[in-house]
Short mmCIF file of C-alpha atoms in Angstrom, two decimals:
data_model
loop_
_atom_site.label_atom_id
_atom_site.label_comp_id
_atom_site.label_asym_id
_atom_site.label_seq_id
_atom_site.Cartn_x
_atom_site.Cartn_y
_atom_site.Cartn_z
CA MET A 1 279.05 -22.52 -116.63
CA LYS A 2 276.43 -24.34 -114.51
CA ASN A 3 276.56 -21.89 -111.72
CA ILE A 4 276.26 -19.12 -114.25
CA ILE A 5 273.32 -20.45 -116.06
CA ALA A 6 271.59 -21.24 -112.38
CA LEU A 7 272.21 -18.04 -111.71
CA VAL A 8 270.32 -16.10 -114.73
CA ALA A 9 267.58 -18.43 -114.49
CA LEU A 10 267.20 -17.47 -110.80
CA LEU A 11 267.32 -13.78 -112.16
CA LEU A 12 264.77 -14.24 -114.66
CA ILE A 13 262.38 -15.75 -112.48
CA SER A 14 262.78 -13.50 -109.51
CA ALA A 15 262.08 -10.65 -112.27
CA LEU A 16 259.04 -11.93 -113.63
CA LEU A 17 257.87 -12.94 -109.96
CA PHE A 18 258.44 -9.35 -109.20
CA GLY A 19 256.45 -8.36 -112.43
CA CYS A 20 253.72 -10.36 -111.53
CA THR A 21 253.01 -8.60 -108.08
CA GLN A 22 253.40 -5.22 -109.61
CA GLN A 23 250.27 -5.78 -111.80
CA LYS A 24 247.21 -3.63 -110.74
CA PRO A 25 244.66 -6.04 -109.02
CA PRO A 26 241.07 -5.72 -110.05
CA SER A 27 239.42 -2.51 -109.40
CA GLN A 28 237.29 -2.71 -106.10
CA GLY A 29 235.24 0.49 -106.68
CA GLN A 30 235.90 4.17 -107.36
CA PRO A 31 238.79 5.44 -105.41
CA SER A 32 237.78 8.36 -103.06
CA GLY A 33 238.02 11.34 -105.35
CA GLN A 34 237.73 10.27 -108.80
CA PRO A 35 235.15 11.02 -111.26
CA GLN A 36 232.24 8.23 -110.88
CA VAL A 37 231.37 6.97 -114.40
CA THR A 38 228.04 5.62 -113.19
CA ALA A 39 224.74 7.33 -113.98
CA ALA A 40 224.27 10.79 -112.26
CA PRO A 41 220.60 12.78 -111.83
CA VAL A 42 222.27 15.90 -113.04
CA GLU A 43 223.24 14.38 -116.61
CA ASP A 44 219.73 13.75 -117.16
CA VAL A 45 218.39 17.09 -116.37
CA ALA A 46 221.22 18.35 -118.79
CA ALA A 47 220.00 15.69 -121.30
CA ASN A 48 216.54 16.79 -121.09
CA ALA A 49 217.57 20.28 -121.74
CA LEU A 50 219.05 19.21 -124.70
CA GLU A 51 215.82 17.87 -125.89
CA ASN A 52 214.13 20.48 -127.87
CA ASP A 53 216.94 21.10 -129.63
CA VAL A 54 217.46 17.70 -131.22
CA PRO A 55 217.69 18.03 -134.71
CA SER A 56 214.52 17.26 -136.80
CA SER A 57 214.27 15.16 -139.75
CA ASN A 58 212.34 18.04 -141.72
CA GLU A 59 215.55 20.53 -140.57
CA ASN A 60 217.61 17.90 -142.53
CA LEU A 61 215.78 17.54 -145.86
CA THR A 62 215.76 21.35 -145.83
CA ASN A 63 219.42 21.33 -145.51
CA LEU A 64 220.02 18.85 -148.40
CA ASP A 65 217.29 20.92 -150.34
CA GLY A 66 219.90 24.30 -149.61
CA MET A 67 222.94 22.17 -150.79
CA LEU A 68 221.32 20.84 -154.10
CA VAL A 69 220.12 24.36 -154.99
CA ASN A 70 223.55 25.48 -154.25
CA LEU A 71 224.83 23.12 -156.69
CA ASN A 72 222.61 23.76 -159.43
CA SER A 73 223.06 27.56 -159.19
CA MET B 1 284.63 -10.81 -124.07
CA ASN B 2 284.12 -14.08 -123.39
CA LYS B 3 280.93 -15.79 -123.87
CA LYS B 4 280.42 -15.93 -119.91
CA THR B 5 280.55 -12.05 -119.99
CA LEU B 6 278.32 -11.48 -122.63
CA PHE B 7 275.61 -14.22 -121.24
CA VAL B 8 275.58 -12.50 -117.96
CA ALA B 9 275.21 -8.86 -119.16
CA PHE B 10 272.75 -9.74 -121.53
CA ALA B 11 270.96 -11.61 -118.73
CA LEU B 12 271.35 -8.25 -116.46
CA LEU B 13 269.71 -6.01 -119.14
CA THR B 14 266.82 -8.70 -119.39
CA PHE B 15 266.56 -8.35 -115.58
CA ILE B 16 266.16 -4.46 -115.83
CA ALA B 17 264.18 -4.24 -118.63
CA VAL B 18 261.39 -6.96 -117.17
CA ILE B 19 261.47 -4.43 -113.89
CA VAL B 20 261.41 -1.42 -115.65
CA TRP B 21 258.20 -2.94 -117.49
CA ALA B 22 256.61 -3.91 -114.31
CA LYS B 23 257.36 -0.88 -112.63
CA SER B 24 255.76 1.20 -115.35
CA ASP B 25 251.74 1.81 -115.67
CA ASN B 26 250.41 -0.84 -118.38
CA ASN B 27 248.24 1.09 -119.85
CA VAL B 28 248.46 3.69 -122.61
CA SER B 29 250.28 6.49 -120.86
CA PHE B 30 253.11 5.45 -122.75
CA ASN B 31 252.22 7.32 -125.92
CA LEU B 32 250.38 10.18 -124.32
CA GLY B 33 252.82 12.95 -124.25
CA LYS B 34 252.61 14.11 -127.90
CA ALA B 35 248.80 13.51 -127.86
CA ALA B 36 248.68 15.14 -124.77
CA SER B 37 250.35 18.44 -126.65
CA LYS B 38 247.65 18.21 -129.08
CA TRP B 39 244.76 18.18 -126.61
CA LYS B 40 242.64 21.10 -127.34
CA GLY B 41 239.53 20.73 -125.31
CA ILE B 42 236.58 23.72 -126.17
CA ARG B 43 237.17 25.59 -122.73
CA ILE B 44 234.54 27.86 -120.74
CA ASN B 45 235.45 31.59 -121.22
CA GLU B 46 235.21 33.46 -117.97
CA GLU B 47 234.12 36.43 -120.05
CA ASP B 48 231.15 34.54 -121.43
CA LEU B 49 229.95 33.57 -118.19
CA PRO B 50 226.29 34.84 -117.32
CA ASN B 51 225.78 37.46 -114.80
CA ALA B 52 223.52 35.39 -112.69
CA VAL B 53 222.94 31.53 -111.97
CA PRO B 54 220.40 30.10 -113.88
CA THR B 55 217.15 29.00 -112.21
CA ARG B 56 216.82 26.19 -114.36
CA ALA B 57 218.88 24.01 -116.68
CA ARG B 58 219.52 25.56 -120.08
CA VAL B 59 221.88 25.04 -122.73
CA TYR B 60 225.06 27.15 -122.87
CA GLN B 61 227.13 25.59 -125.88
CA ILE B 62 226.51 23.01 -128.39
CA PHE B 63 229.31 20.75 -129.57
CA PHE B 64 227.69 18.81 -132.11
CA ALA B 65 224.29 18.16 -133.72
CA GLY B 66 222.85 16.58 -136.70
CA THR B 67 221.12 13.71 -138.53
CA GLY B 68 222.17 10.50 -140.36
CA ILE B 69 222.20 7.28 -140.76
CA ALA B 70 224.08 3.82 -139.03
CA VAL B 71 224.73 1.20 -140.80
CA ASP B 72 225.63 -1.92 -139.59
CA PRO B 73 228.89 -3.28 -142.05
CA ASN B 74 227.63 -6.88 -141.73
CA ASP B 75 223.99 -6.50 -142.88
CA LYS B 76 223.65 -3.45 -144.97
CA LEU B 77 219.92 -3.29 -144.47
CA ASP B 78 220.16 -2.98 -140.80
CA PHE B 79 220.41 0.80 -140.62
CA LYS B 80 219.05 3.21 -138.10
CA TYR B 81 218.24 6.91 -138.63
CA ILE B 82 220.18 8.94 -136.32
CA ARG B 83 219.56 12.48 -134.77
CA ILE B 84 222.07 13.51 -132.02
CA ILE B 85 223.48 16.59 -130.12
CA GLY B 86 225.71 17.00 -127.81
CA GLY B 87 226.84 20.16 -125.60
CA ARG B 88 227.33 21.93 -122.23
CA VAL B 89 224.27 22.56 -120.09
CA LEU B 90 223.99 25.25 -117.29
CA VAL B 91 222.41 23.69 -114.52
CA PRO B 92 221.44 24.96 -110.89
CA GLN B 93 223.50 24.03 -108.32
CA ARG B 94 220.25 22.19 -106.62
CA ASN B 95 220.59 20.08 -109.81
CA VAL B 96 223.73 18.49 -108.42
CA SER B 97 222.88 15.46 -105.87
CA GLU B 98 225.69 14.09 -103.61
CA GLU B 99 225.53 11.04 -105.81
CA SER B 100 226.78 13.32 -109.31
CA SER B 101 228.86 15.77 -107.63
CA ASN B 102 231.74 13.58 -108.77
CA SER B 103 230.57 13.27 -112.14
CA SER B 104 233.07 13.12 -115.11
CA ASP B 105 230.96 15.67 -117.17
CA LEU B 106 230.31 18.07 -114.36
CA GLU B 107 232.73 21.24 -114.70
CA VAL B 108 232.78 24.28 -112.29
CA LYS B 109 233.70 27.35 -113.72
CA CYS B 110 234.14 30.28 -110.76
CA ALA B 111 234.71 33.76 -111.77
CA ASN B 112 235.24 36.91 -108.89
CA THR B 113 232.32 39.23 -108.97
CA THR B 114 232.84 43.05 -108.49
CA ALA B 115 231.92 42.68 -104.82
CA GLY B 116 235.05 40.79 -104.46
CA ARG B 117 233.30 37.26 -104.17
CA GLU B 118 233.49 34.23 -105.97
CA ARG B 119 230.55 33.13 -108.12
CA CYS B 120 230.41 29.22 -109.30
CA PHE B 121 228.57 28.17 -111.90
CA THR B 122 227.61 24.38 -112.93
CA PHE B 123 227.79 23.09 -116.17
CA VAL B 124 226.98 19.44 -117.37
CA ARG B 125 228.52 18.12 -120.75
CA ALA B 126 225.62 16.14 -122.02
CA GLY B 127 224.23 14.68 -125.00
CA LEU B 128 220.83 13.19 -126.52
CA LEU B 129 220.87 10.16 -129.12
CA TYR B 130 217.95 8.88 -131.12
CA LEU B 131 218.07 5.97 -133.13
CA ASP B 132 215.15 5.48 -134.87
CA LYS B 133 212.83 6.04 -132.38
CA ASP B 134 214.85 4.64 -129.32
CA ARG B 135 216.18 7.64 -127.52
CA TYR B 136 219.78 7.50 -125.19
CA THR B 137 221.75 9.96 -123.46
CA LEU B 138 225.29 10.52 -123.64
CA ARG B 139 227.90 10.60 -120.94
CA ASN B 140 231.61 10.47 -120.18
CA ILE B 141 231.55 13.52 -123.07
CA ASP B 142 234.66 14.26 -124.70
CA PHE B 143 235.21 17.18 -127.40
CA ASP B 144 237.35 18.86 -129.02
CA ASN B 145 237.32 21.10 -132.19
CA ASP B 146 237.67 18.01 -134.70
CA SER B 147 236.51 14.76 -132.55
CA ALA B 148 233.41 13.55 -130.01
CA THR B 149 233.52 10.45 -127.96
CA ALA B 150 230.79 9.47 -125.47
CA SER B 151 229.48 6.51 -123.83
CA ILE B 152 225.62 5.72 -124.54
CA TYR B 153 223.17 5.15 -121.98
CA GLN B 154 219.53 3.99 -121.79
CA ASN B 155 217.23 3.90 -118.69
CA SER B 156 221.00 5.18 -116.48
CA THR B 157 222.49 2.03 -117.99
CA GLU B 158 225.63 2.06 -120.32
CA VAL B 159 224.63 0.20 -123.64
CA GLY B 160 227.55 1.56 -126.02
CA SER B 161 229.62 4.13 -127.40
CA ILE B 162 230.51 6.55 -130.01
CA ALA B 163 233.48 8.34 -131.32
CA LEU B 164 232.95 10.64 -134.28
CA VAL B 165 235.54 12.76 -136.28
CA LYS B 166 234.47 15.90 -138.24
CA VAL B 167 234.93 16.07 -141.69
CA MET B 168 234.29 19.24 -144.01
CA LYS B 169 232.72 18.16 -147.62
CA MET B 170 231.63 21.01 -149.94
CA GLY B 171 231.29 23.44 -147.22
CA ARG B 172 229.46 21.37 -145.16
CA ARG B 173 229.93 20.03 -141.12
CA MET B 174 229.69 16.18 -141.39
CA TRP B 175 230.60 13.64 -138.46
CA VAL B 176 231.59 10.72 -139.23
CA GLY B 177 232.68 7.45 -137.13
CA THR B 178 231.81 4.31 -135.14
CA LEU B 179 228.59 3.69 -133.33
CA THR B 180 228.28 0.33 -130.91
CA VAL B 181 224.81 0.02 -129.13
CA GLY B 182 224.12 -3.27 -127.64
CA ASN B 183 226.11 -6.13 -129.31
CA THR B 184 226.25 -4.20 -132.88
CA ASN B 185 228.37 -2.23 -134.19
CA TYR B 186 227.42 0.61 -137.13
CA PHE B 187 229.28 3.13 -139.31
CA ALA B 188 227.64 6.25 -138.61
CA TYR B 189 227.45 9.36 -140.97
CA ILE B 190 225.97 12.25 -139.49
CA LEU B 191 225.21 15.51 -141.40
CA GLY B 192 225.81 18.65 -139.16
CA ALA B 193 223.02 20.68 -138.53
CA ASP B 194 223.20 24.60 -137.47
CA HIS B 195 222.39 25.94 -134.25
CA PRO B 196 223.00 29.34 -132.56
CA LEU B 197 224.93 27.96 -130.05
CA LEU B 198 227.17 25.71 -132.01
CA ILE B 199 230.79 26.50 -131.72
CA GLY B 200 233.40 25.97 -134.15
CA ASN B 201 234.50 28.57 -136.91
CA THR B 202 233.31 28.23 -139.80
CA ALA B 203 236.26 30.04 -141.92
CA ASP B 204 238.40 27.92 -140.33
CA GLU B 205 236.73 24.89 -141.19
CA LYS B 206 236.52 25.64 -144.86
CA ALA B 207 240.09 26.40 -144.92
CA GLN B 208 240.81 22.78 -143.55
CA GLU B 209 238.62 21.36 -146.07
CA ARG B 210 240.85 22.93 -149.07
CA SER B 211 243.81 21.98 -147.18
CA ASP B 212 242.31 18.34 -146.91
CA GLU B 213 241.14 17.98 -150.83
CA GLY B 214 242.72 15.14 -152.60
CA LYS B 215 244.14 13.45 -149.28
CA LYS B 216 242.96 9.78 -149.11
CA CYS B 217 242.57 8.24 -145.17
CA GLY B 218 241.73 4.70 -146.24
CA PRO B 219 239.43 2.69 -144.04
CA LYS B 220 240.52 4.47 -140.32
CA LEU B 221 237.44 4.94 -138.49
CA PRO B 222 237.81 5.99 -135.41
CA VAL B 223 236.70 3.27 -132.16
CA VAL B 224 236.34 3.31 -129.20
CA ASN B 225 234.70 0.90 -126.50
CA ALA B 226 232.73 1.75 -123.52
CA SER B 227 235.29 -0.02 -120.94
CA ALA B 228 237.89 1.99 -122.44
CA ILE B 229 236.15 5.23 -121.92
CA ALA B 230 235.39 4.11 -118.39
CA GLU B 231 238.38 3.50 -117.62
CA CYS B 232 240.14 6.30 -118.72
CA LYS B 233 237.26 8.49 -116.79
CA GLN B 234 238.07 6.48 -113.77
CA ASN B 235 241.50 7.43 -113.58
CA GLY B 236 240.90 11.27 -114.87
CA GLY B 237 241.65 12.11 -118.14
CA ARG B 238 239.73 12.95 -121.68
CA ILE B 239 239.58 10.50 -124.74
CA TYR B 240 241.63 12.06 -127.72
CA ILE B 241 241.23 11.21 -131.46
CA GLY B 242 244.75 12.72 -132.76
CA ARG B 243 245.03 13.08 -136.63
CA ASP B 244 248.19 12.18 -138.34
CA ASP B 245 250.42 14.28 -140.68
CA ASN B 246 247.51 13.70 -143.33
CA GLY B 247 244.98 14.75 -141.23
CA CYS B 248 243.43 11.23 -140.94
CA PRO B 249 242.27 10.42 -137.59
CA MET B 250 244.24 8.01 -135.40
CA ALA B 251 242.85 5.57 -132.93
CA PRO B 252 241.44 6.95 -130.14
CA THR B 253 243.99 7.59 -126.42
CA CYS B 254 243.14 8.53 -122.86
CA VAL B 255 245.32 11.48 -122.28
CA SER B 256 245.89 11.63 -118.91
CA ALA B 257 247.38 14.97 -117.55
CA ASN B 258 248.85 13.89 -113.91
CA CYS B 259 246.02 14.15 -112.04
CA THR B 260 246.93 15.33 -108.47
CA ALA B 261 244.56 13.95 -105.31
CA VAL B 262 242.04 15.72 -104.39
CA THR B 263 240.85 16.36 -100.75
CA PRO B 264 237.10 15.54 -100.20
CA LEU B 265 235.16 17.50 -97.82
CA SER B 266 234.50 15.78 -94.21
CA ALA B 267 231.00 14.78 -93.49
CA GLN B 268 230.85 17.90 -91.40
CA GLU B 269 231.64 20.23 -94.10
CA ARG B 270 229.30 18.61 -96.38
CA ALA B 271 226.46 19.12 -93.56
CA VAL B 272 226.96 22.85 -93.16
CA CYS B 273 226.82 23.40 -96.82
CA ARG B 274 223.54 21.63 -96.73
CA SER B 275 221.90 23.33 -93.89
CA LYS B 276 223.11 26.46 -95.93
CA GLY B 277 220.97 25.47 -98.73
CA GLY B 278 224.18 24.75 -100.66
CA ALA B 279 225.43 21.99 -102.80
CA VAL B 280 228.76 20.14 -102.86
CA VAL B 281 230.18 20.19 -106.29
CA ALA B 282 233.64 18.91 -107.71
CA GLY B 283 233.31 17.46 -111.16
CA VAL B 284 236.69 17.68 -113.20
CA ASP B 285 238.78 19.95 -114.68
CA GLU B 286 239.31 20.86 -118.00
CA ASP B 287 241.78 17.83 -118.72
CA GLY B 288 239.16 15.76 -116.97
CA CYS B 289 241.28 15.35 -113.56
CA PRO B 290 238.83 15.71 -110.43
CA ALA B 291 238.48 18.96 -109.28
CA ALA B 292 238.58 19.97 -105.42
CA PRO B 293 235.07 20.03 -104.09
CA LYS B 294 233.41 23.11 -102.89
CA CYS B 295 230.56 24.00 -101.68
CA VAL B 296 227.99 26.58 -104.02
CA LEU B 297 225.34 28.22 -102.48
CA ALA B 298 221.90 29.00 -104.49
CA SER B 299 223.48 32.39 -105.52
CA GLY B 300 226.35 30.94 -106.87
CA GLU B 301 228.52 32.04 -104.17
CA THR B 302 231.08 29.73 -102.25
CA GLY B 303 230.05 29.19 -98.68
#
């Protein structure tokens, strides 16, 4: 019985050790060919192109006004 | 069977289970199968491509736009006025720098011309967010017909994240979700604004509203943090907010399409591309996987 307990304990310990060694190490930068998450100038260019299309506060009030008119009619 | 045999069998099963757990990816890939099958990104139709490449950046599609209120649930008087817009912008290839050629918001769509050549267009998923008077840009944008997620940047520094789901009420499109900026979390309620380039089928949305009437979702606002978005993008994927059988939003997950490795262009190939006035563009495909880099000339043709 003692031998079996020792064998089981050995199996569990080796499994846990194996599991630990299989965990991913902390990221050391971006792998080659992967999309970068860091800031990119082209995204600023694109965001600037959207600047004139950002909804204004006046537009929202007009929308709400329209909804109220529809509700009352 | 005696006790010894059972004990050994149990130990062996435990051993196998631990090995399987260790060999598997410990991220969110376990439950991706179902979610991936439901992912419906907004694709760029080849038929809708312009005849010529643009000379300057211009808006191509609007995913969402609106104004609303962001409220800090811990301090109800701490609220911000939101103005937000997100969409696809068509940019000239000269705007794609070496550093941004692999951006997770960059998409390249190519089509064959009548002359038998390939012409490519570079698109960028982009967004702007105003909280009161503070201006932020959105990056790592993922959008489908029912939800949107993004990282929030200010002065090229990541400062937060946003996750929104579309809700139709009284025939109006609204966006509801969570917003994190700095260390403050907000609930965001945005009344959708109209825009000529806004995508979405109003008839479908109204039908959806009718089918959702009377359903109660409970406190299920989607939350996604910036680090989860960054991790998802690093490995190639899209953030997806699924819906349960009642149409209520579920927790955002990273949907990865088993991206295949792409071969980067050599330094010589890049130099040749630059000497022709071209730019190396790659970006990601519709599933968010890294796309193969190609040299796109000013005319849009590949060189």
